[in-house]
Amino acid sequence: MILHYGRLFARSLPRPGSSRPILGAAHPWEHPRSPPRALFQGVNRTTWRSYADTRLNLPALDEKWRGKWASLRSSSAKDPRDPATTKYVLPMFPYPSGHLHLGHLRVYTIADVIARFRTLLGDKVILPMGWDAFGLPAENAAMERGVNPATWTRSNIAKMKEQLDLMNGSWDWSRELATCDPAFYKHTQKIFLLLHAQGLAYQDEAEVNYDPVDKTVLANEQVDAKGRSWRSGALVEKRKLKQWFLRISEFRDSLLNDLESLSNDEAWPERVLTMQKNWLGKSNGATVKFPVMAFQQKVNAAIEVFTSRPDTLFGVQYLALASTHPVVADLAKSDPELQAFLDTLPGLPPDSKIGYLLPHIRAINPLAYHADTPEATKQSLPVYVAPYVLGDYGEGAVMGVPGHDVRDHTFWKTHRSDEPVRVVLAASDDESTTAMLNEPYVEHGVMTEHSGIYAGKSSKEVGELLVSMLEAADLAKSVEKWRLRDWLVSRQRYWGTPIPIIHCGSCGAVPVPDVDLPVMLPEVDEHWARKKVGNPLETNQEWMNTSCPNCSGPAKRDTDTMDTFVDSSWYFMRFIDPYNEKAPFEAAKAKDLLPVDLYIGGVEHAILHLLYARFIYKFLMTSDLVTGEGKKAADAYEPFRRLITQGMVHGKTYSDPATGRFLKPDEVDLSVTSSPKVVATGETALVSYEKMSKSKYNGVDPTGVIAQHGADATRAHMLFQAPVSEVLDWDGDKIVGVTRWLSRVHDLVLKVASSSTDRTPGISPQAYLEKQSANLGSTSPSELSQWDADTAIWRDVQKTISSVTDSYDKVYSLNTVVSDLMSLTNTITANASATPLIVSEAVSSLVRMLAPIAPAFAEECWSVLQLNAGSLFEAGAVFPVADGTQVLLQPRRQACAVQFSGKMRFVAEIPTPSADLKGDELKDWIIEELLKTDEGMAKLGVGKAATAKKVIVVKEGKLVNFVF
């Protein structure tokens, strides 16, 4: 059954097994362009009734047109190759979890809307869909359910594909791919081997998060704030394992520099560019040696620290070392308390300011050796082990400057609150002795008295001088540092792309020959049936044991699989050539169809996925696979010309005001929707919009909404509620407003179709308006009234074409498309006396502008307006364009607001002034016209206008202020 505003429409649908089509044949007396009665009920042969008397069955329209589109796609599948007319629109492909949520609905609606808009402009559009199908969730599901992850994944793909089709999307399913398909991951393995051949894939030891229960490596994001596995709950261990890396650092300069090209014309959001820059983390500074005084301890003679702020050296009050620093590791061997402290670190939050003061060890500021250095700076420094210091950045050590670094300030106040903070630079000279000590000053500025002989000098200049001085003494060195680390891609899991390397005792790590690709995952059904944990590849002797491709001796396959980010780093390139068996894609197609013109997805992928995709794209586009010569091109190869990041969708959430507990649906009385009550207490429930989750009971099934209201109304409501980039507070109750509007549009379509015989054939609105404009001087009052109605409609049509086209182009303002089209609908409806030609063309323009958002509804309207015209989306360049008639469309009359000394007194309707009237001529003309009106005569007559000290005309006569 299909519900529409709570009413049952089952009578409009055929019964199961019935041969009656869902779109029943029209009665003989109905207009030949009338829609079937099943779709628009309550219409008689002489009167087109209003929305109150009719019911538009949008779900039935969806089903009708989805069937027609499927037939068209199967008969006209093409492979576009002309880069001048082809647009590649791509939403980030989904993980097949088995169900769609409203976040999916939003991103895929946006993608389809833009693809359909480009189609109506006459472009050939690539809008593919696929599945990010490998990964730990499927493997965990297999363990929990005792099923093969491939079986679980294929089942979810089938469910989600069916749900996606309900959205009225124009996906090109002929390009469908799944990353778990051997036909896909064969080429992921080829790309890995291309990287390996260039020395960009290598093995090395690395410290990883290891789950001792699930026996797998975890990403940092899979470890909770207490240092426990997100799945098993086990305390994560830090282990040194031999891992595979991709040398992304080799591309760090182009990854950073080419961000400039993505900032042009706001191609990428500024915050995403900033996040990318911060993740790359290029900084120029110096490594500084702090000599160490150790009592009965064997440690290095100095601790090296990287700093990007050498101007703060006078303010160093402690050193802090990462838990993995070599000095810490050495001291822990003989210090059980230190070792116990280190054992607690995995359970601490990353922003913890806990620290361990290393006993019997102090550091010396290298500036202490200079005679002019202030005594405070010459004092020895305490050395701490602190979890906020990262072991993989800089030297695993930081110089603590509480006066000029926020984290250092917090740490110092935690551990040495009774000792003063030394402030060595300030914003200006006069602040040097009055600097606020309650928070650090983190900008560059002027050196204070605590900087000795450098007091009063620019901190930037002093920083350079200090580095030069310390370099001469071999205590510092200017360096460039990056936050970016090589990409660790090894995963000790089954459900991923096997790493195509064979390990031979004689030959080492040997690539799998191309003819033996793909290295396929073995069937291990027994492992899943027994719900065993761990990586079954490590125990599958038959699969693991093989022969060396070089010497034919006994060897073993690599049992690691690749991080799923490897799959998503290049999937968009496979879409352009999905059936190529020999290569990931054809070089000519890559040059013709890439990069992606518009990429759409959540901002949560702003760093890793986009960074990895940029890296792999740069590598492949400069590899033999594309260039054929292996030469490195100087071009800025970027995979996504334009990036759109949509906001999250939040759901309406009810909570108990007494306890704050989230309420289940059956715990809320919604009989009065404006005042929801807690069933148990009768208190008014608190209403908020929160990120959708099971724990908040605020999830919404988009397929249920579509089944009730239709995909088109759901799509339009989704876009109308908020700008694309902002959080959308989902309120399904408001869809009724959009549906009423669509019904009003359909009313207009039916009226136009019923009066089509009255239309003037073979003349455009532009030609018609030009002809009428030339005769305005001799027209009757009734003809002038019709002219006013015609120009009011066509003026709004031209304005709406401009604004809607701009909104579709910008994407972020798609919500205004709906509001603009609603306004145009009101204009057409309000000017009932307009010429049939103008009304007909206005309604046609309205339908075509609406088509990207409500495609099935627009198709139905188009079939009524253009009998036997076929699909609107197969008609070529049919999106309306401005016709240049704006000059003709100036209204004959306009409202003129009149103020007396700035206070509004009345509004009168006067003729629209001629464009050549300026200054005093315009002022005198407007006064004369105002005095011809009843309101003007009553308020300004009998000489009152002449007593004004000044008359100010604003907005070409739309506002006049008489100053008395």
PDB file of N, CA, C and O in Angstrom, residues 709-768:
ATOM      1  N   HIS A 709       5.599   9.283   0.456  1.00  0.00           N
ATOM      2  CA  HIS A 709       5.442  10.580  -0.199  1.00  0.00           C
ATOM      3  C   HIS A 709       5.939  10.613  -1.643  1.00  0.00           C
ATOM      4  O   HIS A 709       5.696  11.595  -2.346  1.00  0.00           O
ATOM      5  N   GLY A 710       6.650   9.589  -2.059  1.00  0.00           N
ATOM      6  CA  GLY A 710       7.244   9.608  -3.391  1.00  0.00           C
ATOM      7  C   GLY A 710       8.664  10.146  -3.339  1.00  0.00           C
ATOM      8  O   GLY A 710       9.007  10.978  -2.487  1.00  0.00           O
ATOM      9  N   ALA A 711       9.497   9.674  -4.245  1.00  0.00           N
ATOM     10  CA  ALA A 711      10.904  10.083  -4.251  1.00  0.00           C
ATOM     11  C   ALA A 711      11.059  11.562  -4.586  1.00  0.00           C
ATOM     12  O   ALA A 711      11.908  12.247  -4.018  1.00  0.00           O
ATOM     13  N   ASP A 712      10.264  12.055  -5.516  1.00  0.00           N
ATOM     14  CA  ASP A 712      10.445  13.443  -5.953  1.00  0.00           C
ATOM     15  C   ASP A 712      10.131  14.442  -4.844  1.00  0.00           C
ATOM     16  O   ASP A 712      10.858  15.418  -4.638  1.00  0.00           O
ATOM     17  N   ALA A 713       9.038  14.225  -4.127  1.00  0.00           N
ATOM     18  CA  ALA A 713       8.707  15.124  -3.020  1.00  0.00           C
ATOM     19  C   ALA A 713       9.771  15.025  -1.927  1.00  0.00           C
ATOM     20  O   ALA A 713      10.140  16.034  -1.316  1.00  0.00           O
ATOM     21  N   THR A 714      10.270  13.808  -1.692  1.00  0.00           N
ATOM     22  CA  THR A 714      11.320  13.617  -0.685  1.00  0.00           C
ATOM     23  C   THR A 714      12.592  14.334  -1.098  1.00  0.00           C
ATOM     24  O   THR A 714      13.245  14.991  -0.275  1.00  0.00           O
ATOM     25  N   ARG A 715      12.969  14.213  -2.362  1.00  0.00           N
ATOM     26  CA  ARG A 715      14.160  14.888  -2.870  1.00  0.00           C
ATOM     27  C   ARG A 715      14.020  16.409  -2.744  1.00  0.00           C
ATOM     28  O   ARG A 715      14.928  17.101  -2.278  1.00  0.00           O
ATOM     29  N   ALA A 716      12.882  16.916  -3.177  1.00  0.00           N
ATOM     30  CA  ALA A 716      12.665  18.368  -3.136  1.00  0.00           C
ATOM     31  C   ALA A 716      12.687  18.878  -1.694  1.00  0.00           C
ATOM     32  O   ALA A 716      13.268  19.929  -1.395  1.00  0.00           O
ATOM     33  N   HIS A 717      12.056  18.138  -0.799  1.00  0.00           N
ATOM     34  CA  HIS A 717      12.051  18.532   0.617  1.00  0.00           C
ATOM     35  C   HIS A 717      13.467  18.495   1.188  1.00  0.00           C
ATOM     36  O   HIS A 717      13.872  19.407   1.922  1.00  0.00           O
ATOM     37  N   MET A 718      14.213  17.449   0.848  1.00  0.00           N
ATOM     38  CA  MET A 718      15.598  17.308   1.329  1.00  0.00           C
ATOM     39  C   MET A 718      16.437  18.519   0.923  1.00  0.00           C
ATOM     40  O   MET A 718      17.207  19.068   1.719  1.00  0.00           O
ATOM     41  N   LEU A 719      16.285  18.967  -0.311  1.00  0.00           N
ATOM     42  CA  LEU A 719      17.082  20.100  -0.796  1.00  0.00           C
ATOM     43  C   LEU A 719      16.563  21.428  -0.255  1.00  0.00           C
ATOM     44  O   LEU A 719      17.352  22.340   0.017  1.00  0.00           O
ATOM     45  N   PHE A 720      15.270  21.538  -0.099  1.00  0.00           N
ATOM     46  CA  PHE A 720      14.644  22.807   0.280  1.00  0.00           C
ATOM     47  C   PHE A 720      14.949  23.199   1.724  1.00  0.00           C
ATOM     48  O   PHE A 720      15.013  24.381   2.059  1.00  0.00           O
ATOM     49  N   GLN A 721      15.191  22.199   2.585  1.00  0.00           N
ATOM     50  CA  GLN A 721      15.278  22.459   4.016  1.00  0.00           C
ATOM     51  C   GLN A 721      16.534  23.193   4.457  1.00  0.00           C
ATOM     52  O   GLN A 721      16.549  23.848   5.491  1.00  0.00           O
ATOM     53  N   ALA A 722      17.630  23.089   3.696  1.00  0.00           N
ATOM     54  CA  ALA A 722      18.883  23.732   4.134  1.00  0.00           C
ATOM     55  C   ALA A 722      19.851  23.824   2.967  1.00  0.00           C
ATOM     56  O   ALA A 722      19.797  23.012   2.040  1.00  0.00           O
ATOM     57  N   PRO A 723      20.751  24.817   2.986  1.00  0.00           N
ATOM     58  CA  PRO A 723      21.827  24.847   1.993  1.00  0.00           C
ATOM     59  C   PRO A 723      22.652  23.563   2.070  1.00  0.00           C
ATOM     60  O   PRO A 723      22.771  22.947   3.138  1.00  0.00           O
ATOM     61  N   VAL A 724      23.230  23.186   0.962  1.00  0.00           N
ATOM     62  CA  VAL A 724      23.918  21.900   0.848  1.00  0.00           C
ATOM     63  C   VAL A 724      25.001  21.721   1.904  1.00  0.00           C
ATOM     64  O   VAL A 724      25.168  20.645   2.477  1.00  0.00           O
ATOM     65  N   SER A 725      25.759  22.755   2.209  1.00  0.00           N
ATOM     66  CA  SER A 725      26.907  22.617   3.104  1.00  0.00           C
ATOM     67  C   SER A 725      26.520  22.596   4.576  1.00  0.00           C
ATOM     68  O   SER A 725      27.346  22.258   5.430  1.00  0.00           O
ATOM     69  N   GLU A 726      25.286  22.937   4.905  1.00  0.00           N
ATOM     70  CA  GLU A 726      24.892  23.065   6.306  1.00  0.00           C
ATOM     71  C   GLU A 726      24.215  21.801   6.816  1.00  0.00           C
ATOM     72  O   GLU A 726      23.713  20.981   6.045  1.00  0.00           O
ATOM     73  N   VAL A 727      24.205  21.656   8.131  1.00  0.00           N
ATOM     74  CA  VAL A 727      23.491  20.552   8.765  1.00  0.00           C
ATOM     75  C   VAL A 727      22.009  20.652   8.432  1.00  0.00           C
ATOM     76  O   VAL A 727      21.423  21.744   8.457  1.00  0.00           O
ATOM     77  N   LEU A 728      21.403  19.535   8.097  1.00  0.00           N
ATOM     78  CA  LEU A 728      19.976  19.496   7.772  1.00  0.00           C
ATOM     79  C   LEU A 728      19.223  18.864   8.937  1.00  0.00           C
ATOM     80  O   LEU A 728      19.472  17.709   9.298  1.00  0.00           O
ATOM     81  N   ASP A 729      18.331  19.627   9.543  1.00  0.00           N
ATOM     82  CA  ASP A 729      17.460  19.105  10.590  1.00  0.00           C
ATOM     83  C   ASP A 729      16.230  18.512   9.915  1.00  0.00           C
ATOM     84  O   ASP A 729      15.335  19.241   9.462  1.00  0.00           O
ATOM     85  N   TRP A 730      16.181  17.190   9.861  1.00  0.00           N
ATOM     86  CA  TRP A 730      15.134  16.518   9.104  1.00  0.00           C
ATOM     87  C   TRP A 730      13.798  16.571   9.843  1.00  0.00           C
ATOM     88  O   TRP A 730      13.686  16.167  10.997  1.00  0.00           O
ATOM     89  N   ASP A 731      12.793  17.080   9.138  1.00  0.00           N
ATOM     90  CA  ASP A 731      11.432  17.110   9.662  1.00  0.00           C
ATOM     91  C   ASP A 731      10.508  16.623   8.560  1.00  0.00           C
ATOM     92  O   ASP A 731      10.096  17.388   7.685  1.00  0.00           O
ATOM     93  N   GLY A 732      10.201  15.337   8.617  1.00  0.00           N
ATOM     94  CA  GLY A 732       9.390  14.721   7.562  1.00  0.00           C
ATOM     95  C   GLY A 732       7.976  15.246   7.501  1.00  0.00           C
ATOM     96  O   GLY A 732       7.316  15.131   6.463  1.00  0.00           O
ATOM     97  N   ASP A 733       7.495  15.842   8.597  1.00  0.00           N
ATOM     98  CA  ASP A 733       6.122  16.358   8.590  1.00  0.00           C
ATOM     99  C   ASP A 733       5.940  17.491   7.585  1.00  0.00           C
ATOM    100  O   ASP A 733       4.820  17.764   7.144  1.00  0.00           O
ATOM    101  N   LYS A 734       7.037  18.153   7.256  1.00  0.00           N
ATOM    102  CA  LYS A 734       6.934  19.317   6.378  1.00  0.00           C
ATOM    103  C   LYS A 734       6.919  18.958   4.891  1.00  0.00           C
ATOM    104  O   LYS A 734       6.784  19.842   4.051  1.00  0.00           O
ATOM    105  N   ILE A 735       7.060  17.673   4.570  1.00  0.00           N
ATOM    106  CA  ILE A 735       7.024  17.283   3.152  1.00  0.00           C
ATOM    107  C   ILE A 735       5.679  17.637   2.527  1.00  0.00           C
ATOM    108  O   ILE A 735       5.580  17.889   1.325  1.00  0.00           O
ATOM    109  N   VAL A 736       4.633  17.690   3.345  1.00  0.00           N
ATOM    110  CA  VAL A 736       3.301  17.994   2.819  1.00  0.00           C
ATOM    111  C   VAL A 736       3.285  19.326   2.083  1.00  0.00           C
ATOM    112  O   VAL A 736       2.562  19.497   1.087  1.00  0.00           O
ATOM    113  N   GLY A 737       4.092  20.289   2.530  1.00  0.00           N
ATOM    114  CA  GLY A 737       4.135  21.583   1.851  1.00  0.00           C
ATOM    115  C   GLY A 737       4.694  21.469   0.452  1.00  0.00           C
ATOM    116  O   GLY A 737       4.178  22.091  -0.492  1.00  0.00           O
ATOM    117  N   VAL A 738       5.732  20.664   0.302  1.00  0.00           N
ATOM    118  CA  VAL A 738       6.316  20.456  -1.022  1.00  0.00           C
ATOM    119  C   VAL A 738       5.326  19.727  -1.928  1.00  0.00           C
ATOM    120  O   VAL A 738       5.181  20.051  -3.109  1.00  0.00           O
ATOM    121  N   THR A 739       4.618  18.752  -1.377  1.00  0.00           N
ATOM    122  CA  THR A 739       3.670  17.988  -2.186  1.00  0.00           C
ATOM    123  C   THR A 739       2.519  18.860  -2.656  1.00  0.00           C
ATOM    124  O   THR A 739       2.047  18.734  -3.784  1.00  0.00           O
ATOM    125  N   ARG A 740       2.052  19.754  -1.792  1.00  0.00           N
ATOM    126  CA  ARG A 740       0.998  20.688  -2.213  1.00  0.00           C
ATOM    127  C   ARG A 740       1.478  21.545  -3.374  1.00  0.00           C
ATOM    128  O   ARG A 740       0.738  21.806  -4.324  1.00  0.00           O
ATOM    129  N   TRP A 741       2.727  21.983  -3.279  1.00  0.00           N
ATOM    130  CA  TRP A 741       3.273  22.806  -4.369  1.00  0.00           C
ATOM    131  C   TRP A 741       3.336  22.010  -5.668  1.00  0.00           C
ATOM    132  O   TRP A 741       2.931  22.511  -6.731  1.00  0.00           O
ATOM    133  N   LEU A 742       3.822  20.780  -5.619  1.00  0.00           N
ATOM    134  CA  LEU A 742       3.881  19.960  -6.828  1.00  0.00           C
ATOM    135  C   LEU A 742       2.486  19.756  -7.423  1.00  0.00           C
ATOM    136  O   LEU A 742       2.314  19.741  -8.651  1.00  0.00           O
ATOM    137  N   SER A 743       1.505  19.616  -6.555  1.00  0.00           N
ATOM    138  CA  SER A 743       0.139  19.458  -7.062  1.00  0.00           C
ATOM    139  C   SER A 743      -0.343  20.731  -7.757  1.00  0.00           C
ATOM    140  O   SER A 743      -1.038  20.674  -8.780  1.00  0.00           O
ATOM    141  N   ARG A 744       0.056  21.879  -7.236  1.00  0.00           N
ATOM    142  CA  ARG A 744      -0.305  23.149  -7.884  1.00  0.00           C
ATOM    143  C   ARG A 744       0.368  23.265  -9.254  1.00  0.00           C
ATOM    144  O   ARG A 744      -0.236  23.750 -10.217  1.00  0.00           O
ATOM    145  N   VAL A 745       1.613  22.840  -9.335  1.00  0.00           N
ATOM    146  CA  VAL A 745       2.303  22.839 -10.629  1.00  0.00           C
ATOM    147  C   VAL A 745       1.566  21.938 -11.603  1.00  0.00           C
ATOM    148  O   VAL A 745       1.361  22.277 -12.773  1.00  0.00           O
ATOM    149  N   HIS A 746       1.121  20.784 -11.107  1.00  0.00           N
ATOM    150  CA  HIS A 746       0.410  19.853 -11.984  1.00  0.00           C
ATOM    151  C   HIS A 746      -0.914  20.437 -12.445  1.00  0.00           C
ATOM    152  O   HIS A 746      -1.337  20.228 -13.598  1.00  0.00           O
ATOM    153  N   ASP A 747      -1.573  21.186 -11.557  1.00  0.00           N
ATOM    154  CA  ASP A 747      -2.798  21.901 -11.952  1.00  0.00           C
ATOM    155  C   ASP A 747      -2.513  22.805 -13.150  1.00  0.00           C
ATOM    156  O   ASP A 747      -3.285  22.851 -14.121  1.00  0.00           O
ATOM    157  N   LEU A 748      -1.420  23.570 -13.061  1.00  0.00           N
ATOM    158  CA  LEU A 748      -1.061  24.473 -14.152  1.00  0.00           C
ATOM    159  C   LEU A 748      -0.812  23.709 -15.443  1.00  0.00           C
ATOM    160  O   LEU A 748      -1.223  24.137 -16.528  1.00  0.00           O
ATOM    161  N   VAL A 749      -0.118  22.577 -15.331  1.00  0.00           N
ATOM    162  CA  VAL A 749       0.170  21.766 -16.523  1.00  0.00           C
ATOM    163  C   VAL A 749      -1.122  21.300 -17.176  1.00  0.00           C
ATOM    164  O   VAL A 749      -1.288  21.368 -18.401  1.00  0.00           O
ATOM    165  N   LEU A 750      -2.057  20.832 -16.371  1.00  0.00           N
ATOM    166  CA  LEU A 750      -3.318  20.341 -16.909  1.00  0.00           C
ATOM    167  C   LEU A 750      -4.128  21.463 -17.557  1.00  0.00           C
ATOM    168  O   LEU A 750      -4.766  21.273 -18.597  1.00  0.00           O
ATOM    169  N   LYS A 751      -4.094  22.641 -16.940  1.00  0.00           N
ATOM    170  CA  LYS A 751      -4.816  23.780 -17.518  1.00  0.00           C
ATOM    171  C   LYS A 751      -4.207  24.183 -18.855  1.00  0.00           C
ATOM    172  O   LYS A 751      -4.928  24.497 -19.808  1.00  0.00           O
ATOM    173  N   VAL A 752      -2.899  24.188 -18.925  1.00  0.00           N
ATOM    174  CA  VAL A 752      -2.227  24.521 -20.186  1.00  0.00           C
ATOM    175  C   VAL A 752      -2.584  23.499 -21.256  1.00  0.00           C
ATOM    176  O   VAL A 752      -2.878  23.848 -22.414  1.00  0.00           O
ATOM    177  N   ALA A 753      -2.550  22.216 -20.867  1.00  0.00           N
ATOM    178  CA  ALA A 753      -2.865  21.174 -21.841  1.00  0.00           C
ATOM    179  C   ALA A 753      -4.298  21.287 -22.340  1.00  0.00           C
ATOM    180  O   ALA A 753      -4.574  21.098 -23.525  1.00  0.00           O
ATOM    181  N   SER A 754      -5.223  21.662 -21.448  1.00  0.00           N
ATOM    182  CA  SER A 754      -6.625  21.745 -21.840  1.00  0.00           C
ATOM    183  C   SER A 754      -6.893  22.930 -22.752  1.00  0.00           C
ATOM    184  O   SER A 754      -7.851  22.939 -23.510  1.00  0.00           O
ATOM    185  N   SER A 755      -6.034  23.966 -22.672  1.00  0.00           N
ATOM    186  CA  SER A 755      -6.251  25.164 -23.490  1.00  0.00           C
ATOM    187  C   SER A 755      -5.230  25.268 -24.611  1.00  0.00           C
ATOM    188  O   SER A 755      -5.064  26.332 -25.199  1.00  0.00           O
ATOM    189  N   SER A 756      -4.578  24.171 -24.930  1.00  0.00           N
ATOM    190  CA  SER A 756      -3.483  24.233 -25.903  1.00  0.00           C
ATOM    191  C   SER A 756      -3.951  24.616 -27.296  1.00  0.00           C
ATOM    192  O   SER A 756      -3.185  25.160 -28.089  1.00  0.00           O
ATOM    193  N   THR A 757      -5.235  24.364 -27.605  1.00  0.00           N
ATOM    194  CA  THR A 757      -5.722  24.713 -28.935  1.00  0.00           C
ATOM    195  C   THR A 757      -5.797  26.218 -29.144  1.00  0.00           C
ATOM    196  O   THR A 757      -5.883  26.696 -30.262  1.00  0.00           O
ATOM    197  N   ASP A 758      -5.770  26.972 -28.021  1.00  0.00           N
ATOM    198  CA  ASP A 758      -5.845  28.429 -28.128  1.00  0.00           C
ATOM    199  C   ASP A 758      -4.489  29.081 -28.312  1.00  0.00           C
ATOM    200  O   ASP A 758      -4.394  30.286 -28.455  1.00  0.00           O
ATOM    201  N   ARG A 759      -3.417  28.305 -28.241  1.00  0.00           N
ATOM    202  CA  ARG A 759      -2.080  28.878 -28.332  1.00  0.00           C
ATOM    203  C   ARG A 759      -1.765  29.290 -29.759  1.00  0.00           C
ATOM    204  O   ARG A 759      -2.166  28.654 -30.715  1.00  0.00           O
ATOM    205  N   THR A 760      -1.030  30.383 -29.872  1.00  0.00           N
ATOM    206  CA  THR A 760      -0.623  30.861 -31.194  1.00  0.00           C
ATOM    207  C   THR A 760       0.533  30.013 -31.700  1.00  0.00           C
ATOM    208  O   THR A 760       1.595  29.991 -31.086  1.00  0.00           O
ATOM    209  N   PRO A 761       0.341  29.280 -32.795  1.00  0.00           N
ATOM    210  CA  PRO A 761       1.390  28.376 -33.263  1.00  0.00           C
ATOM    211  C   PRO A 761       2.526  29.140 -33.931  1.00  0.00           C
ATOM    212  O   PRO A 761       2.330  30.189 -34.526  1.00  0.00           O
ATOM    213  N   GLY A 762       3.725  28.600 -33.771  1.00  0.00           N
ATOM    214  CA  GLY A 762       4.872  29.089 -34.531  1.00  0.00           C
ATOM    215  C   GLY A 762       5.416  30.425 -34.103  1.00  0.00           C
ATOM    216  O   GLY A 762       6.139  31.058 -34.867  1.00  0.00           O
ATOM    217  N   ILE A 763       5.104  30.907 -32.917  1.00  0.00           N
ATOM    218  CA  ILE A 763       5.635  32.197 -32.469  1.00  0.00           C
ATOM    219  C   ILE A 763       6.209  32.027 -31.066  1.00  0.00           C
ATOM    220  O   ILE A 763       5.621  31.349 -30.225  1.00  0.00           O
ATOM    221  N   SER A 764       7.342  32.640 -30.834  1.00  0.00           N
ATOM    222  CA  SER A 764       7.992  32.534 -29.535  1.00  0.00           C
ATOM    223  C   SER A 764       7.497  33.651 -28.630  1.00  0.00           C
ATOM    224  O   SER A 764       7.004  34.681 -29.099  1.00  0.00           O
ATOM    225  N   PRO A 765       7.635  33.479 -27.322  1.00  0.00           N
ATOM    226  CA  PRO A 765       7.272  34.571 -26.419  1.00  0.00           C
ATOM    227  C   PRO A 765       8.026  35.857 -26.727  1.00  0.00           C
ATOM    228  O   PRO A 765       7.458  36.950 -26.639  1.00  0.00           O
ATOM    229  N   GLN A 766       9.271  35.738 -27.120  1.00  0.00           N
ATOM    230  CA  GLN A 766      10.072  36.920 -27.431  1.00  0.00           C
ATOM    231  C   GLN A 766       9.461  37.684 -28.604  1.00  0.00           C
ATOM    232  O   GLN A 766       9.261  38.903 -28.545  1.00  0.00           O
ATOM    233  N   ALA A 767       9.128  36.952 -29.690  1.00  0.00           N
ATOM    234  CA  ALA A 767       8.545  37.604 -30.862  1.00  0.00           C
ATOM    235  C   ALA A 767       7.182  38.201 -30.522  1.00  0.00           C
ATOM    236  O   ALA A 767       6.846  39.312 -30.953  1.00  0.00           O
ATOM    237  N   TYR A 768       6.408  37.453 -29.741  1.00  0.00           N
ATOM    238  CA  TYR A 768       5.083  37.934 -29.357  1.00  0.00           C
ATOM    239  C   TYR A 768       5.188  39.216 -28.540  1.00  0.00           C
ATOM    240  O   TYR A 768       4.486  40.203 -28.795  1.00  0.00           O
TER     241      TYR A 768
END
